[in-house]
Short mmCIF file of C-alpha atoms (C1' of nucleotides) and ligand atoms in Angstrom, two decimals:
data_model
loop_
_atom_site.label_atom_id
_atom_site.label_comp_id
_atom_site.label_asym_id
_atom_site.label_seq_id
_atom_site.Cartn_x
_atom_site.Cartn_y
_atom_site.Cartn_z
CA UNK A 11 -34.21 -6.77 5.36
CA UNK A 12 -35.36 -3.16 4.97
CA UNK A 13 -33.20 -1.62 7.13
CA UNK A 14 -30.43 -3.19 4.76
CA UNK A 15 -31.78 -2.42 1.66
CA UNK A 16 -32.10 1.17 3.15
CA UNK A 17 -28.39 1.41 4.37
CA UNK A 18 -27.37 -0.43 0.84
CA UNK A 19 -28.84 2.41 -1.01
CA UNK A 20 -27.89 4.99 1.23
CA UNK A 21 -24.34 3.30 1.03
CA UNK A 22 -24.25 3.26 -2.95
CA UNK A 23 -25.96 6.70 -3.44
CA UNK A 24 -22.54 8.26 -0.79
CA UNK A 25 -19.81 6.29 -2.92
CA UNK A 26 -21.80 7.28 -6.54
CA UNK A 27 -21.44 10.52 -5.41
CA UNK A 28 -17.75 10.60 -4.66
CA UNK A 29 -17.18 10.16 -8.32
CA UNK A 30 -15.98 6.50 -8.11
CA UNK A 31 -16.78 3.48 -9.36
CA UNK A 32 -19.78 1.80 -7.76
CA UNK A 33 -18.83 -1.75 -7.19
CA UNK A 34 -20.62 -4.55 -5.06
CA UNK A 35 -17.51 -4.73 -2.70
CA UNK A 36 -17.64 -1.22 -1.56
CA UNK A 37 -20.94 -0.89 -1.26
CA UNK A 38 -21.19 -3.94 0.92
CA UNK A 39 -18.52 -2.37 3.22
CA UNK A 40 -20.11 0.62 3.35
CA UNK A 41 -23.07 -0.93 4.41
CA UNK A 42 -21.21 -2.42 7.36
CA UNK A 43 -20.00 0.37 8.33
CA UNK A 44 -22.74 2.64 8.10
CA UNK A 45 -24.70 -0.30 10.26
CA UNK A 46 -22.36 -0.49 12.94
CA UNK A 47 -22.38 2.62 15.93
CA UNK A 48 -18.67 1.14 16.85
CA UNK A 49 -15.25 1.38 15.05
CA UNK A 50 -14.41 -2.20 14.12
CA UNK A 51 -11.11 -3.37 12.69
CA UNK A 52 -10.59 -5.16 9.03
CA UNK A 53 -11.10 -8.39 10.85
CA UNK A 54 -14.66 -7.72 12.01
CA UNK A 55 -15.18 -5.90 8.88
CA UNK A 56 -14.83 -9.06 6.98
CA UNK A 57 -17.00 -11.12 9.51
CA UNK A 58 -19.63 -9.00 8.95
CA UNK A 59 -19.56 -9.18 5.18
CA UNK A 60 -22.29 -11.22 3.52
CA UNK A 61 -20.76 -14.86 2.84
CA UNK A 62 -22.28 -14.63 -0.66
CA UNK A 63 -19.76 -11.95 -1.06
CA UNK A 64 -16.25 -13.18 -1.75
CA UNK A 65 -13.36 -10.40 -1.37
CA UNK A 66 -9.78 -10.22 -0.55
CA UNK A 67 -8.37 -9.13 2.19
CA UNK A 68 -5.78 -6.80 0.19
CA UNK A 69 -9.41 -5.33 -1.76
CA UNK A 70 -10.71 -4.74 1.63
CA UNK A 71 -7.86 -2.59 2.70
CA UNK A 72 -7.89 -1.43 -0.60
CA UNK A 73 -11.46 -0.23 -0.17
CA UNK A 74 -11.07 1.00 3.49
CA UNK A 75 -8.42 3.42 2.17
CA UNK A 76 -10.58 4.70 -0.80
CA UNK A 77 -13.65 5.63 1.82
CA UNK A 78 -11.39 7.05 3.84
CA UNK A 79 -10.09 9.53 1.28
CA UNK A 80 -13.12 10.09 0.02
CA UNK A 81 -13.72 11.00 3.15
CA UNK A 82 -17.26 8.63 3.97
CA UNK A 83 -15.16 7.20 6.84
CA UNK A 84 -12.83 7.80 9.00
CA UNK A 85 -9.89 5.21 10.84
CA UNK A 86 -8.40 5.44 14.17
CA UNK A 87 -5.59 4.07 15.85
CA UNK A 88 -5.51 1.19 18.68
CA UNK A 89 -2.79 -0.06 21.29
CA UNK A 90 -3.26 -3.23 19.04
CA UNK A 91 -2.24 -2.30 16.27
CA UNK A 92 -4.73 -2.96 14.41
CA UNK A 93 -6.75 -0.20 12.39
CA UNK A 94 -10.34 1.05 13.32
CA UNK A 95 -12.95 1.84 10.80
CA UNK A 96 -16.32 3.81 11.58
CA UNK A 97 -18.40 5.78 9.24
CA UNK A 98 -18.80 9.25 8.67
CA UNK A 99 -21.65 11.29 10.22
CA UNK A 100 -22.08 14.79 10.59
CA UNK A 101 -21.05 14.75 13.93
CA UNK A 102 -18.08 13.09 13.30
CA UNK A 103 -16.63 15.81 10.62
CA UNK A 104 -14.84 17.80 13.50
CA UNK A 105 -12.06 15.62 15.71
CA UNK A 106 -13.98 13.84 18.09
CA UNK A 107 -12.20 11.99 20.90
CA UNK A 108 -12.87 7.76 21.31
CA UNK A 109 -12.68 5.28 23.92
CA UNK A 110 -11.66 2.30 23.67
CA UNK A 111 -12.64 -0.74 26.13
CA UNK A 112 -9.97 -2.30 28.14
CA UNK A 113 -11.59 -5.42 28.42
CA UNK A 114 -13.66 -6.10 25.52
CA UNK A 115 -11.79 -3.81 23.17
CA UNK A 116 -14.80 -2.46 21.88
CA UNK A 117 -14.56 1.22 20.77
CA UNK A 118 -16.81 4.05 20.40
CA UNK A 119 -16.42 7.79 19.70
CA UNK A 120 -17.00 10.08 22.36
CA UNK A 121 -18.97 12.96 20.15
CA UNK A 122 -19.37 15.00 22.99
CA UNK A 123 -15.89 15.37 23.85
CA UNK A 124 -14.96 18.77 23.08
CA UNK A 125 -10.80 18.54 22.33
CA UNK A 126 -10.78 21.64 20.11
CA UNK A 127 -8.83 23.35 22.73
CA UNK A 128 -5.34 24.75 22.47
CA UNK A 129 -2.85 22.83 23.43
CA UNK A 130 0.56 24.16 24.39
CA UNK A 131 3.39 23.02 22.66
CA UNK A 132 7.23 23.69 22.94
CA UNK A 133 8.79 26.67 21.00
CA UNK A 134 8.96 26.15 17.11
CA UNK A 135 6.45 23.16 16.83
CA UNK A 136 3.53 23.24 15.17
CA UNK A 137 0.31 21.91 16.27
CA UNK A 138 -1.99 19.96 13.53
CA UNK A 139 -4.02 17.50 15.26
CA UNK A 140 -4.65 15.50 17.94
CA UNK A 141 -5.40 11.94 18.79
CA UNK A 142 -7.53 11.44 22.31
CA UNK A 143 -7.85 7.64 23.36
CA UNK A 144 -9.80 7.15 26.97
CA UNK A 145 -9.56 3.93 28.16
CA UNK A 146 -11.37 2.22 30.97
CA UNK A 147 -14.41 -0.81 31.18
CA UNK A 148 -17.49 -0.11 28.86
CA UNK A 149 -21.12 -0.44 30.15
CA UNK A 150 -20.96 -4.54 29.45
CA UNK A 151 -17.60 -4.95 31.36
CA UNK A 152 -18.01 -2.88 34.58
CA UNK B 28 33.01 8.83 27.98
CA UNK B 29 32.42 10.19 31.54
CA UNK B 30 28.66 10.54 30.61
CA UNK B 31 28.20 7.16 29.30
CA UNK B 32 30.26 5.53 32.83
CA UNK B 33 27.37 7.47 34.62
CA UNK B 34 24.56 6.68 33.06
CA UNK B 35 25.93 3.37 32.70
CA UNK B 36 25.98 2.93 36.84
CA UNK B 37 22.66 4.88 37.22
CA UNK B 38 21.28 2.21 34.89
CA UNK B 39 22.89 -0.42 37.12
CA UNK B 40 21.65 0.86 40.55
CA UNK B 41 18.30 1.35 39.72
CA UNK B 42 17.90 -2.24 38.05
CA UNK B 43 19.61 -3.74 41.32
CA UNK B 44 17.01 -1.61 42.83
CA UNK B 45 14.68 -3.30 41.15
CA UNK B 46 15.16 -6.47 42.46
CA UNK B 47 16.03 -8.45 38.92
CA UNK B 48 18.74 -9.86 37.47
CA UNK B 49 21.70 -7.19 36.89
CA UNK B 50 22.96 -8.53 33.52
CA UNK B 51 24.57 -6.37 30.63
CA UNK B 52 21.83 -6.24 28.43
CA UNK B 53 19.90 -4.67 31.20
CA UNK B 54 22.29 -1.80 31.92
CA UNK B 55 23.26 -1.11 28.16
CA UNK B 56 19.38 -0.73 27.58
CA UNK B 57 18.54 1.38 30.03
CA UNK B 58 21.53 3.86 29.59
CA UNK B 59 20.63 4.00 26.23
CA UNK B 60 16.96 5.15 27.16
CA UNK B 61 18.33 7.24 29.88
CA UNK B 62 20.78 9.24 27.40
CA UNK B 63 18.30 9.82 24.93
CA UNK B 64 14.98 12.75 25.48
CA UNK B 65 12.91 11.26 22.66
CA UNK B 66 11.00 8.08 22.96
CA UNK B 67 12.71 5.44 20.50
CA UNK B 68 11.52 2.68 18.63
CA UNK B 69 12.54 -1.14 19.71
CA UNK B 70 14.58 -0.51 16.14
CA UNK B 71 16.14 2.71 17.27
CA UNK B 72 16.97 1.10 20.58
CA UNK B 73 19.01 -1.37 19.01
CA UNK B 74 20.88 0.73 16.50
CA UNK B 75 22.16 3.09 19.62
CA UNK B 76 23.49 -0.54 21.77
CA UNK B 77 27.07 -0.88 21.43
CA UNK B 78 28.22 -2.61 18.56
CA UNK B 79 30.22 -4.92 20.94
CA UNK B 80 27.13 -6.32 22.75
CA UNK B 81 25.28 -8.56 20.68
CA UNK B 82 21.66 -8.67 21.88
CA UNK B 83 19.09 -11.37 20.31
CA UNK B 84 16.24 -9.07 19.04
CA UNK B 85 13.87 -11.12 21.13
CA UNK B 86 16.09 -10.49 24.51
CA UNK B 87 15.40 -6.70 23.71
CA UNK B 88 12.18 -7.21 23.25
CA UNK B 89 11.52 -8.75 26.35
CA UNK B 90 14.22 -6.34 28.69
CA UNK B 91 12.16 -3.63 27.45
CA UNK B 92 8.98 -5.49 29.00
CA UNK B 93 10.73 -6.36 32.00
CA UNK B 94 11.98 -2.44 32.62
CA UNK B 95 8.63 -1.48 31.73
CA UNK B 96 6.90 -3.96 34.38
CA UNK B 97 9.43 -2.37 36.99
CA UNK B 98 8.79 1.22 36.24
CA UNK B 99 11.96 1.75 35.19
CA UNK B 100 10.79 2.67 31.54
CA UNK B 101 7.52 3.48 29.82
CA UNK B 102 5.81 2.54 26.51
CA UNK B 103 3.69 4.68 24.40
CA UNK B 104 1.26 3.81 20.96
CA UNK B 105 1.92 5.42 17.74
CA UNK B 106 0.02 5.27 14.59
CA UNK B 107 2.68 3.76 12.94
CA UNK B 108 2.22 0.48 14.87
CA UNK B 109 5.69 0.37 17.06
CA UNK B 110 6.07 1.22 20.35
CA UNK B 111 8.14 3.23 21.84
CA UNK B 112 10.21 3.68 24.67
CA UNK B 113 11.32 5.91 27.33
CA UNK B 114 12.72 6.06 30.36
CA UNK B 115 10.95 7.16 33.67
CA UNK B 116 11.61 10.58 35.20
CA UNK B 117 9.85 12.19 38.11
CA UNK B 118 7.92 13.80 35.77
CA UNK B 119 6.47 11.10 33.88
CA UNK B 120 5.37 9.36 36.72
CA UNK B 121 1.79 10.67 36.43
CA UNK B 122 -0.06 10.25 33.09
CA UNK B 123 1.48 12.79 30.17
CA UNK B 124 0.41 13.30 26.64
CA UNK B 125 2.81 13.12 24.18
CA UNK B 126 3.72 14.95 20.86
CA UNK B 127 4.71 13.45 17.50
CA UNK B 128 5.95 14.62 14.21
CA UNK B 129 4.33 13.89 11.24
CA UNK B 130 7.02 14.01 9.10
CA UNK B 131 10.23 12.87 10.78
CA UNK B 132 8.11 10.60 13.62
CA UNK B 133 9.97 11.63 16.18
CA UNK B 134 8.20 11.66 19.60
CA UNK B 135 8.69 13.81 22.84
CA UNK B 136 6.73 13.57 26.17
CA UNK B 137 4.38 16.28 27.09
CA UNK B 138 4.62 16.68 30.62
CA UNK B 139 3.70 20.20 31.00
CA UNK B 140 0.33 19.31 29.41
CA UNK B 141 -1.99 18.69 32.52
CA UNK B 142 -4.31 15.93 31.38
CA UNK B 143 -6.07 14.87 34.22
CA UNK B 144 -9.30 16.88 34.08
CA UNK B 145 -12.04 14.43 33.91
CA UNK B 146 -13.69 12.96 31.05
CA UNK B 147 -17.08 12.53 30.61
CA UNK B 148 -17.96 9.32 29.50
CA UNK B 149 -21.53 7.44 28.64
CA UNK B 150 -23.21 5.88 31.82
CA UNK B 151 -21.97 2.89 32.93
CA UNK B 152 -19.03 3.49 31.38
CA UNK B 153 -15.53 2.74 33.95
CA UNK B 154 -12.50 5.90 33.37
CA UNK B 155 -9.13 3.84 33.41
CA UNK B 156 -6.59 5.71 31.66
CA UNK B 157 -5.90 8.13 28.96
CA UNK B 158 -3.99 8.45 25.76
CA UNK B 159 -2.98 11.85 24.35
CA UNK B 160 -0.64 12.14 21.21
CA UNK B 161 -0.71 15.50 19.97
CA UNK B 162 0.61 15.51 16.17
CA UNK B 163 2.19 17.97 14.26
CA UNK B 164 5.67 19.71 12.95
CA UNK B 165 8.79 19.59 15.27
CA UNK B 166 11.03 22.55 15.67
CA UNK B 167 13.29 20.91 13.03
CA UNK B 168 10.81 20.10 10.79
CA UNK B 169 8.57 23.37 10.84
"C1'" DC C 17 -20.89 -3.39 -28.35
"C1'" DA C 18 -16.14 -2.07 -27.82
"C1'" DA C 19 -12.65 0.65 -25.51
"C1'" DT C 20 -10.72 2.25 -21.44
"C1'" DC C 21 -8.74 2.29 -17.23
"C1'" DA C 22 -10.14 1.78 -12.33
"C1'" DT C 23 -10.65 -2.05 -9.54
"C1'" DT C 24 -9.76 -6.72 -8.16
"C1'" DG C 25 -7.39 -11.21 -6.91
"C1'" DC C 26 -3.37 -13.49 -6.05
"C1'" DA C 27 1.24 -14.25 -4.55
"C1'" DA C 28 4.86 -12.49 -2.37
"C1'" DC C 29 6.76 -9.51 0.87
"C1'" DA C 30 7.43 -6.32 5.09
"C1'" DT C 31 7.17 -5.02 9.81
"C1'" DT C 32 6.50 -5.64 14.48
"C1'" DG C 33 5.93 -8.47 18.06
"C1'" DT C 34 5.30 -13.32 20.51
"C1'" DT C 35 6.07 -18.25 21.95
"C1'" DG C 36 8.52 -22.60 23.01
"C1'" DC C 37 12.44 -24.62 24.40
"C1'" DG C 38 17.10 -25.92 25.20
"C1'" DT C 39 21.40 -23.36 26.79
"C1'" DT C 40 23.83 -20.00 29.40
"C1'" DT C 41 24.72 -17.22 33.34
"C1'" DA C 42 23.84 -14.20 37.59
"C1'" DT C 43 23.08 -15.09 42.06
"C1'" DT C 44 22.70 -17.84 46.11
"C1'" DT C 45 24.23 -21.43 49.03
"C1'" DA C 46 27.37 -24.57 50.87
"C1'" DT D 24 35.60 -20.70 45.86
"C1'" DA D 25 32.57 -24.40 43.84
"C1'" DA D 26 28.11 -26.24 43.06
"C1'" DA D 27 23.14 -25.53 42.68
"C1'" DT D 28 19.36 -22.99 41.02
"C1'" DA D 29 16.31 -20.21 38.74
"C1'" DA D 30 16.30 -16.26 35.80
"C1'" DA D 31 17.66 -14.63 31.52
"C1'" DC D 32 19.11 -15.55 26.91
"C1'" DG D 33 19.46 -17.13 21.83
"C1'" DC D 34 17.42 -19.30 18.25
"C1'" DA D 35 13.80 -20.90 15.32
"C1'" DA D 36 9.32 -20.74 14.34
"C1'" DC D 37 5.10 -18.47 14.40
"C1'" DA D 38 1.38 -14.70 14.40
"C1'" DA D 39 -0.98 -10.52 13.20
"C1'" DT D 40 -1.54 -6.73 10.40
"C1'" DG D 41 -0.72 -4.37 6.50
"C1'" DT D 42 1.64 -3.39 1.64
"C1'" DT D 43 3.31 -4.00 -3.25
"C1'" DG D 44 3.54 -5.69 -8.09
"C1'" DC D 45 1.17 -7.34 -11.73
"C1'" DA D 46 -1.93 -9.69 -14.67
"C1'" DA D 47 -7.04 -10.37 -15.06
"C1'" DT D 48 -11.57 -8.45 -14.53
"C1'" DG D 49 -15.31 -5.42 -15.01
"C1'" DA D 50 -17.82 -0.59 -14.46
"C1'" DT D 51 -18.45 3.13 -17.21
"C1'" DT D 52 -18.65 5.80 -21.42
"C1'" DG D 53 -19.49 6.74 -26.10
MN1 MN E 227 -14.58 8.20 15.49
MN1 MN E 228 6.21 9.74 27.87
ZN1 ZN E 229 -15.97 -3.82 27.13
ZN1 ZN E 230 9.96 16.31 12.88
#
DNA sequence: CAATCATTGCAACATTGTTGCGTTTATTTA
DNA sequence: TAAATAAACGCAACAATGTTGCAATGATTG
């Protein structure tokens, strides 16, 4: 109960501050989000969402997009083709790499992972990021 | 013309090598993704087939599986949710990274780019695999 | 409180890939 | 070469994930 009321506020005071409109919707994502140490997709996203809470899927992407361009969270991309959503930290400002679970499909970022290194690429491209996906059994499924 | 005819019987060895079925659809495939340097879409795949086979989306679908499952072929993850294809080389035998463009999508394999340092991961966590895409401007679109 | 316009809900659509099943065909066997 | 067989195929239906258009709602401002 506290720690929600905490993350609630902590989740309204990020999105009043991006200049948006504070709805119950986002603020309930947020919340989610800012709860959860994993990436989760739109599916689990909308598990975890209070059942008091009715919202569309199409408001939830909706939503997911706005954080993510107001940069409070960030998405990353799966072998399933589904979207990832985790929220923003300080730590999490820089590219950070993220494993993904081959079992469970559970996925984490790897902070730690420095991938700010220079990669080589052929004559005439341009590098401008880079997407690092290591895949194996997480603590639960080894 | 000359090209295509050997392609077209490289294509046909290496299935019968394979140990399947040696059946059109098979062969046209396959030369296709042996002509081409890029990794291609399921969509692009079928747009480059001659215009004389007629090949059940589906059947594509599931030659590209079956070429995959021999080795033949291999399939990388995009952000844009569609996989893509590419034939096998000596090269990409080990694991390679790969490179795509952010504004025309095309996608080239890495293979200079040595990735198999070792990752650090959280304990208990199991190393499987790894997935590099590097993103940024091709030569053509730079 | 009223005005405004961002946000929402709903229906429809798009894309990519999968599954079930009866038919065809490549290969083997006689 | 002809028949038998199992693999491959075509078709229809389905599934998962995400997007678009538009009218209704509601958060914010004055
Ligand atoms: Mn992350
Ligand atoms: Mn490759
Ligand atoms: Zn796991
Ligand atoms: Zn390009």
């Amino acid at each position: 109960m506290f720690m929600f009321n905490k993350l609630h506020r902590t989740a309204e005071e990020l999105i009043r501050h991006s200049g948006g409109r504070v709805t119950v919707g986002r603020i309930r994502i947020l919340s989610v989000l800012l709860a959860e140490q994993q990436a989760i997709t739109h599916r689990e996203i909308e598990q975890r969402l209070p059942q008091t809470l009715q919202l569309d899927r199409v408001t939830l992407y909706r939503a997911l997009e706005w954080l993510a361009d107001k940069n409070l969270i960030h998405k990353v991309t799966s072998d399933d083709r589904a979207w990832r959503y985790h929220a923003n930290r300080e730590l999490h400002t820089h590219q950070h790499a993220h494993f993904k679970c081959t079992r469970c499909a559970q996925m984490i970022c790897l902070d730690d992972l420095p991938i700010e290194r220079s990669w080589p690429l052929p004559a005439g491209y341009r590098f401008q990021e880079i997407e690092l996906t290591v895949k194996g059994l997480c603590a639960d499924c080894s």
